[in-house]
Amino acid sequence: MLVILITPLGVNGQRRGQEEATSQRWSPVSIGLYVGYDNQPSGEVAGAQMRIPVLPSGTVELLSGGNITFLNQLKEYQFNLEAVYNTGTTAGGLYLGGGLAWRNTMFGSELTAGRRTVRGYSIVSGIKAGGIAGTPFSPQLEIRWTFLEETALNPRVISLGVNVALW
């Protein structure tokens, strides 16, 4: 009887039960800027983008962005909405995807011709690195092919950019 009274009732401290599962944090939304060159109309490009993770791990992201192609006496505007698959982690890796594209430009050789917006699709591929020396800044190198309807213009942009995680 004395043994029962002095024996501790709870032995949870010594028992190895099921451990609580750690909750997986979502990869952060990131925004970025990039500069590059558009091969088809032969002009410099400047743009901005937002990367929104679809899965908590960040392996699938929505990539939305817009850019301006600077030509002689003309600026062309393009907007993209793409889904990309990342082979790496949030620390970096290759990515590949595609989506929708809209381009606003003047079609024809006359500078007085009206502007039009045409739609099409895009294919994007690139490589991104993790944060530089412990900072939230993440560089990327990207190639985007755009295939537009109703025109032979198919821009190909190669760009170098930097993204920053919002949290």
PDB file of N, CA and C in Angstrom, residues 1-69:
ATOM      1  N   MET A   1       0.804  -1.176   0.000  1.00  0.00           N
ATOM      2  CA  MET A   1       0.000   0.000   0.000  1.00  0.00           C
ATOM      3  C   MET A   1       0.855   1.251   0.000  1.00  0.00           C
ATOM      4  N   LEU A   2       1.927   1.202   0.749  1.00  0.00           N
ATOM      5  CA  LEU A   2       2.817   2.343   0.811  1.00  0.00           C
ATOM      6  C   LEU A   2       3.432   2.640  -0.554  1.00  0.00           C
ATOM      7  N   VAL A   3       3.702   1.622  -1.331  1.00  0.00           N
ATOM      8  CA  VAL A   3       4.275   1.789  -2.670  1.00  0.00           C
ATOM      9  C   VAL A   3       3.319   2.546  -3.574  1.00  0.00           C
ATOM     10  N   ILE A   4       2.056   2.258  -3.482  1.00  0.00           N
ATOM     11  CA  ILE A   4       1.057   2.931  -4.311  1.00  0.00           C
ATOM     12  C   ILE A   4       0.991   4.410  -3.969  1.00  0.00           C
ATOM     13  N   LEU A   5       1.132   4.755  -2.726  1.00  0.00           N
ATOM     14  CA  LEU A   5       1.036   6.155  -2.311  1.00  0.00           C
ATOM     15  C   LEU A   5       2.245   6.982  -2.731  1.00  0.00           C
ATOM     16  N   ILE A   6       3.419   6.395  -2.773  1.00  0.00           N
ATOM     17  CA  ILE A   6       4.609   7.176  -3.111  1.00  0.00           C
ATOM     18  C   ILE A   6       4.978   7.096  -4.595  1.00  0.00           C
ATOM     19  N   THR A   7       4.304   6.240  -5.332  1.00  0.00           N
ATOM     20  CA  THR A   7       4.566   6.138  -6.769  1.00  0.00           C
ATOM     21  C   THR A   7       3.888   7.308  -7.480  1.00  0.00           C
ATOM     22  N   PRO A   8       4.613   8.010  -8.332  1.00  0.00           N
ATOM     23  CA  PRO A   8       3.985   9.133  -9.040  1.00  0.00           C
ATOM     24  C   PRO A   8       2.864   8.640  -9.948  1.00  0.00           C
ATOM     25  N   LEU A   9       1.792   9.419  -9.951  1.00  0.00           N
ATOM     26  CA  LEU A   9       0.639   9.027 -10.755  1.00  0.00           C
ATOM     27  C   LEU A   9       0.876   9.254 -12.244  1.00  0.00           C
ATOM     28  N   GLY A  10       1.444  10.359 -12.605  1.00  0.00           N
ATOM     29  CA  GLY A  10       1.652  10.656 -14.027  1.00  0.00           C
ATOM     30  C   GLY A  10       3.075  10.359 -14.442  1.00  0.00           C
ATOM     31  N   VAL A  11       3.228   9.637 -15.500  1.00  0.00           N
ATOM     32  CA  VAL A  11       4.558   9.320 -16.011  1.00  0.00           C
ATOM     33  C   VAL A  11       4.732   9.872 -17.430  1.00  0.00           C
ATOM     34  N   ASN A  12       3.995  10.906 -17.728  1.00  0.00           N
ATOM     35  CA  ASN A  12       4.082  11.470 -19.080  1.00  0.00           C
ATOM     36  C   ASN A  12       5.463  12.019 -19.401  1.00  0.00           C
ATOM     37  N   GLY A  13       6.190  12.466 -18.402  1.00  0.00           N
ATOM     38  CA  GLY A  13       7.516  13.011 -18.647  1.00  0.00           C
ATOM     39  C   GLY A  13       8.494  11.946 -19.112  1.00  0.00           C
ATOM     40  N   GLN A  14       8.229  10.687 -18.766  1.00  0.00           N
ATOM     41  CA  GLN A  14       9.125   9.613 -19.144  1.00  0.00           C
ATOM     42  C   GLN A  14       8.635   8.841 -20.358  1.00  0.00           C
ATOM     43  N   ARG A  15       7.394   9.049 -20.746  1.00  0.00           N
ATOM     44  CA  ARG A  15       6.809   8.299 -21.854  1.00  0.00           C
ATOM     45  C   ARG A  15       7.056   9.035 -23.168  1.00  0.00           C
ATOM     46  N   ARG A  16       7.352   8.315 -24.219  1.00  0.00           N
ATOM     47  CA  ARG A  16       7.540   8.903 -25.538  1.00  0.00           C
ATOM     48  C   ARG A  16       6.299   8.615 -26.363  1.00  0.00           C
ATOM     49  N   GLY A  17       5.381   9.513 -26.320  1.00  0.00           N
ATOM     50  CA  GLY A  17       4.147   9.358 -27.084  1.00  0.00           C
ATOM     51  C   GLY A  17       4.278  10.024 -28.447  1.00  0.00           C
ATOM     52  N   GLN A  18       3.143  10.255 -29.042  1.00  0.00           N
ATOM     53  CA  GLN A  18       3.147  10.919 -30.342  1.00  0.00           C
ATOM     54  C   GLN A  18       3.550  12.374 -30.167  1.00  0.00           C
ATOM     55  N   GLU A  19       4.480  12.801 -30.999  1.00  0.00           N
ATOM     56  CA  GLU A  19       4.905  14.191 -30.948  1.00  0.00           C
ATOM     57  C   GLU A  19       3.961  15.020 -31.801  1.00  0.00           C
ATOM     58  N   GLU A  20       3.776  16.246 -31.404  1.00  0.00           N
ATOM     59  CA  GLU A  20       2.904  17.119 -32.170  1.00  0.00           C
ATOM     60  C   GLU A  20       3.556  17.440 -33.505  1.00  0.00           C
ATOM     61  N   ALA A  21       2.760  17.384 -34.540  1.00  0.00           N
ATOM     62  CA  ALA A  21       3.273  17.701 -35.870  1.00  0.00           C
ATOM     63  C   ALA A  21       3.519  19.200 -35.961  1.00  0.00           C
ATOM     64  N   THR A  22       4.669  19.550 -36.510  1.00  0.00           N
ATOM     65  CA  THR A  22       4.957  20.972 -36.692  1.00  0.00           C
ATOM     66  C   THR A  22       4.179  21.474 -37.901  1.00  0.00           C
ATOM     67  N   SER A  23       3.556  22.610 -37.740  1.00  0.00           N
ATOM     68  CA  SER A  23       2.776  23.153 -38.850  1.00  0.00           C
ATOM     69  C   SER A  23       3.726  23.752 -39.884  1.00  0.00           C
ATOM     70  N   GLN A  24       3.428  23.491 -41.138  1.00  0.00           N
ATOM     71  CA  GLN A  24       4.268  23.974 -42.218  1.00  0.00           C
ATOM     72  C   GLN A  24       3.876  25.405 -42.555  1.00  0.00           C
ATOM     73  N   ARG A  25       4.840  26.300 -42.538  1.00  0.00           N
ATOM     74  CA  ARG A  25       4.577  27.692 -42.882  1.00  0.00           C
ATOM     75  C   ARG A  25       4.491  27.836 -44.393  1.00  0.00           C
ATOM     76  N   TRP A  26       3.638  28.738 -44.824  1.00  0.00           N
ATOM     77  CA  TRP A  26       3.543  29.037 -46.248  1.00  0.00           C
ATOM     78  C   TRP A  26       4.790  29.789 -46.686  1.00  0.00           C
ATOM     79  N   SER A  27       5.215  29.514 -47.892  1.00  0.00           N
ATOM     80  CA  SER A  27       6.296  30.307 -48.466  1.00  0.00           C
ATOM     81  C   SER A  27       5.795  31.736 -48.602  1.00  0.00           C
ATOM     82  N   PRO A  28       6.663  32.710 -48.463  1.00  0.00           N
ATOM     83  CA  PRO A  28       6.197  34.094 -48.499  1.00  0.00           C
ATOM     84  C   PRO A  28       5.868  34.580 -49.908  1.00  0.00           C
ATOM     85  N   VAL A  29       4.954  35.531 -49.973  1.00  0.00           N
ATOM     86  CA  VAL A  29       4.703  36.263 -51.211  1.00  0.00           C
ATOM     87  C   VAL A  29       5.915  37.151 -51.433  1.00  0.00           C
ATOM     88  N   SER A  30       6.357  37.283 -52.684  1.00  0.00           N
ATOM     89  CA  SER A  30       7.494  38.154 -52.956  1.00  0.00           C
ATOM     90  C   SER A  30       7.181  39.074 -54.126  1.00  0.00           C
ATOM     91  N   ILE A  31       7.824  40.222 -54.116  1.00  0.00           N
ATOM     92  CA  ILE A  31       7.706  41.178 -55.211  1.00  0.00           C
ATOM     93  C   ILE A  31       9.107  41.450 -55.727  1.00  0.00           C
ATOM     94  N   GLY A  32       9.202  41.858 -56.989  1.00  0.00           N
ATOM     95  CA  GLY A  32      10.522  42.088 -57.540  1.00  0.00           C
ATOM     96  C   GLY A  32      10.528  43.002 -58.743  1.00  0.00           C
ATOM     97  N   LEU A  33      11.728  43.399 -59.110  1.00  0.00           N
ATOM     98  CA  LEU A  33      11.981  44.229 -60.285  1.00  0.00           C
ATOM     99  C   LEU A  33      12.978  43.509 -61.174  1.00  0.00           C
ATOM    100  N   TYR A  34      12.883  43.749 -62.479  1.00  0.00           N
ATOM    101  CA  TYR A  34      13.840  43.142 -63.393  1.00  0.00           C
ATOM    102  C   TYR A  34      14.104  44.061 -64.583  1.00  0.00           C
ATOM    103  N   VAL A  35      15.249  43.856 -65.205  1.00  0.00           N
ATOM    104  CA  VAL A  35      15.623  44.548 -66.436  1.00  0.00           C
ATOM    105  C   VAL A  35      16.133  43.494 -67.402  1.00  0.00           C
ATOM    106  N   GLY A  36      16.005  43.787 -68.695  1.00  0.00           N
ATOM    107  CA  GLY A  36      16.450  42.815 -69.673  1.00  0.00           C
ATOM    108  C   GLY A  36      16.388  43.342 -71.083  1.00  0.00           C
ATOM    109  N   TYR A  37      16.338  42.401 -72.017  1.00  0.00           N
ATOM    110  CA  TYR A  37      16.341  42.730 -73.438  1.00  0.00           C
ATOM    111  C   TYR A  37      15.275  41.898 -74.139  1.00  0.00           C
ATOM    112  N   ASP A  38      14.486  42.558 -74.987  1.00  0.00           N
ATOM    113  CA  ASP A  38      13.438  41.909 -75.774  1.00  0.00           C
ATOM    114  C   ASP A  38      13.989  41.688 -77.174  1.00  0.00           C
ATOM    115  N   ASN A  39      14.146  40.438 -77.568  1.00  0.00           N
ATOM    116  CA  ASN A  39      14.812  40.073 -78.811  1.00  0.00           C
ATOM    117  C   ASN A  39      14.024  40.444 -80.061  1.00  0.00           C
ATOM    118  N   GLN A  40      12.714  40.252 -80.078  1.00  0.00           N
ATOM    119  CA  GLN A  40      11.940  40.454 -81.305  1.00  0.00           C
ATOM    120  C   GLN A  40      11.838  41.926 -81.707  1.00  0.00           C
ATOM    121  N   PRO A  41      11.340  42.813 -80.850  1.00  0.00           N
ATOM    122  CA  PRO A  41      11.352  44.207 -81.285  1.00  0.00           C
ATOM    123  C   PRO A  41      12.687  44.903 -81.011  1.00  0.00           C
ATOM    124  N   SER A  42      13.645  44.204 -80.426  1.00  0.00           N
ATOM    125  CA  SER A  42      14.989  44.735 -80.159  1.00  0.00           C
ATOM    126  C   SER A  42      14.959  45.980 -79.284  1.00  0.00           C
ATOM    127  N   GLY A  43      14.575  45.794 -78.042  1.00  0.00           N
ATOM    128  CA  GLY A  43      14.537  46.916 -77.116  1.00  0.00           C
ATOM    129  C   GLY A  43      14.791  46.481 -75.688  1.00  0.00           C
ATOM    130  N   GLU A  44      15.161  47.447 -74.876  1.00  0.00           N
ATOM    131  CA  GLU A  44      15.392  47.189 -73.459  1.00  0.00           C
ATOM    132  C   GLU A  44      14.053  47.058 -72.738  1.00  0.00           C
ATOM    133  N   VAL A  45      14.061  46.277 -71.667  1.00  0.00           N
ATOM    134  CA  VAL A  45      12.842  45.978 -70.913  1.00  0.00           C
ATOM    135  C   VAL A  45      13.071  46.301 -69.437  1.00  0.00           C
ATOM    136  N   ALA A  46      12.048  46.868 -68.808  1.00  0.00           N
ATOM    137  CA  ALA A  46      12.028  47.044 -67.353  1.00  0.00           C
ATOM    138  C   ALA A  46      10.665  46.576 -66.867  1.00  0.00           C
ATOM    139  N   GLY A  47      10.644  45.853 -65.768  1.00  0.00           N
ATOM    140  CA  GLY A  47       9.362  45.328 -65.307  1.00  0.00           C
ATOM    141  C   GLY A  47       9.329  45.062 -63.817  1.00  0.00           C
ATOM    142  N   ALA A  48       8.141  44.687 -63.367  1.00  0.00           N
ATOM    143  CA  ALA A  48       7.909  44.333 -61.967  1.00  0.00           C
ATOM    144  C   ALA A  48       7.049  43.077 -61.933  1.00  0.00           C
ATOM    145  N   GLN A  49       7.158  42.315 -60.849  1.00  0.00           N
ATOM    146  CA  GLN A  49       6.391  41.078 -60.736  1.00  0.00           C
ATOM    147  C   GLN A  49       6.047  40.780 -59.288  1.00  0.00           C
ATOM    148  N   MET A  50       5.083  39.875 -59.133  1.00  0.00           N
ATOM    149  CA  MET A  50       4.692  39.371 -57.817  1.00  0.00           C
ATOM    150  C   MET A  50       4.598  37.856 -57.916  1.00  0.00           C
ATOM    151  N   ARG A  51       5.194  37.173 -56.946  1.00  0.00           N
ATOM    152  CA  ARG A  51       5.156  35.713 -56.877  1.00  0.00           C
ATOM    153  C   ARG A  51       4.290  35.325 -55.688  1.00  0.00           C
ATOM    154  N   ILE A  52       3.192  34.589 -55.970  1.00  0.00           N
ATOM    155  CA  ILE A  52       2.248  34.190 -54.928  1.00  0.00           C
ATOM    156  C   ILE A  52       2.233  32.667 -54.848  1.00  0.00           C
ATOM    157  N   PRO A  53       2.643  32.073 -53.716  1.00  0.00           N
ATOM    158  CA  PRO A  53       2.642  30.612 -53.604  1.00  0.00           C
ATOM    159  C   PRO A  53       1.223  30.048 -53.603  1.00  0.00           C
ATOM    160  N   VAL A  54       1.042  28.957 -54.341  1.00  0.00           N
ATOM    161  CA  VAL A  54      -0.242  28.249 -54.387  1.00  0.00           C
ATOM    162  C   VAL A  54      -0.234  27.112 -53.374  1.00  0.00           C
ATOM    163  N   LEU A  55       0.913  26.482 -53.190  1.00  0.00           N
ATOM    164  CA  LEU A  55       1.088  25.416 -52.205  1.00  0.00           C
ATOM    165  C   LEU A  55       1.956  25.933 -51.061  1.00  0.00           C
ATOM    166  N   PRO A  56       1.770  25.426 -49.850  1.00  0.00           N
ATOM    167  CA  PRO A  56       2.571  25.906 -48.720  1.00  0.00           C
ATOM    168  C   PRO A  56       4.076  25.787 -48.953  1.00  0.00           C
ATOM    169  N   SER A  57       4.501  24.755 -49.654  1.00  0.00           N
ATOM    170  CA  SER A  57       5.929  24.549 -49.884  1.00  0.00           C
ATOM    171  C   SER A  57       6.504  25.533 -50.885  1.00  0.00           C
ATOM    172  N   GLY A  58       5.660  26.184 -51.669  1.00  0.00           N
ATOM    173  CA  GLY A  58       6.141  27.119 -52.680  1.00  0.00           C
ATOM    174  C   GLY A  58       6.557  26.459 -53.975  1.00  0.00           C
ATOM    175  N   THR A  59       6.289  25.153 -54.139  1.00  0.00           N
ATOM    176  CA  THR A  59       6.680  24.488 -55.383  1.00  0.00           C
ATOM    177  C   THR A  59       5.835  24.936 -56.567  1.00  0.00           C
ATOM    178  N   VAL A  60       4.625  25.409 -56.323  1.00  0.00           N
ATOM    179  CA  VAL A  60       3.780  25.970 -57.385  1.00  0.00           C
ATOM    180  C   VAL A  60       3.452  27.408 -56.993  1.00  0.00           C
ATOM    181  N   GLU A  61       3.687  28.324 -57.933  1.00  0.00           N
ATOM    182  CA  GLU A  61       3.437  29.739 -57.671  1.00  0.00           C
ATOM    183  C   GLU A  61       2.661  30.363 -58.817  1.00  0.00           C
ATOM    184  N   LEU A  62       1.889  31.387 -58.495  1.00  0.00           N
ATOM    185  CA  LEU A  62       1.312  32.263 -59.511  1.00  0.00           C
ATOM    186  C   LEU A  62       2.277  33.421 -59.674  1.00  0.00           C
ATOM    187  N   LEU A  63       2.583  33.729 -60.905  1.00  0.00           N
ATOM    188  CA  LEU A  63       3.532  34.786 -61.217  1.00  0.00           C
ATOM    189  C   LEU A  63       2.807  35.821 -62.059  1.00  0.00           C
ATOM    190  N   SER A  64       2.613  37.010 -61.531  1.00  0.00           N
ATOM    191  CA  SER A  64       1.974  38.068 -62.309  1.00  0.00           C
ATOM    192  C   SER A  64       2.953  39.220 -62.417  1.00  0.00           C
ATOM    193  N   GLY A  65       2.957  39.841 -63.574  1.00  0.00           N
ATOM    194  CA  GLY A  65       3.892  40.939 -63.757  1.00  0.00           C
ATOM    195  C   GLY A  65       3.612  41.716 -65.022  1.00  0.00           C
ATOM    196  N   GLY A  66       4.219  42.850 -65.080  1.00  0.00           N
ATOM    197  CA  GLY A  66       4.098  43.701 -66.252  1.00  0.00           C
ATOM    198  C   GLY A  66       5.446  44.295 -66.591  1.00  0.00           C
ATOM    199  N   ASN A  67       5.629  44.615 -67.875  1.00  0.00           N
ATOM    200  CA  ASN A  67       6.883  45.239 -68.270  1.00  0.00           C
ATOM    201  C   ASN A  67       6.658  46.256 -69.378  1.00  0.00           C
ATOM    202  N   ILE A  68       7.647  47.086 -69.552  1.00  0.00           N
ATOM    203  CA  ILE A  68       7.662  48.089 -70.609  1.00  0.00           C
ATOM    204  C   ILE A  68       8.876  47.808 -71.473  1.00  0.00           C
ATOM    205  N   THR A  69       8.670  47.712 -72.788  1.00  0.00           N
ATOM    206  CA  THR A  69       9.768  47.584 -73.736  1.00  0.00           C
ATOM    207  C   THR A  69       9.997  48.958 -74.345  1.00  0.00           C
TER     208      THR A  69
END
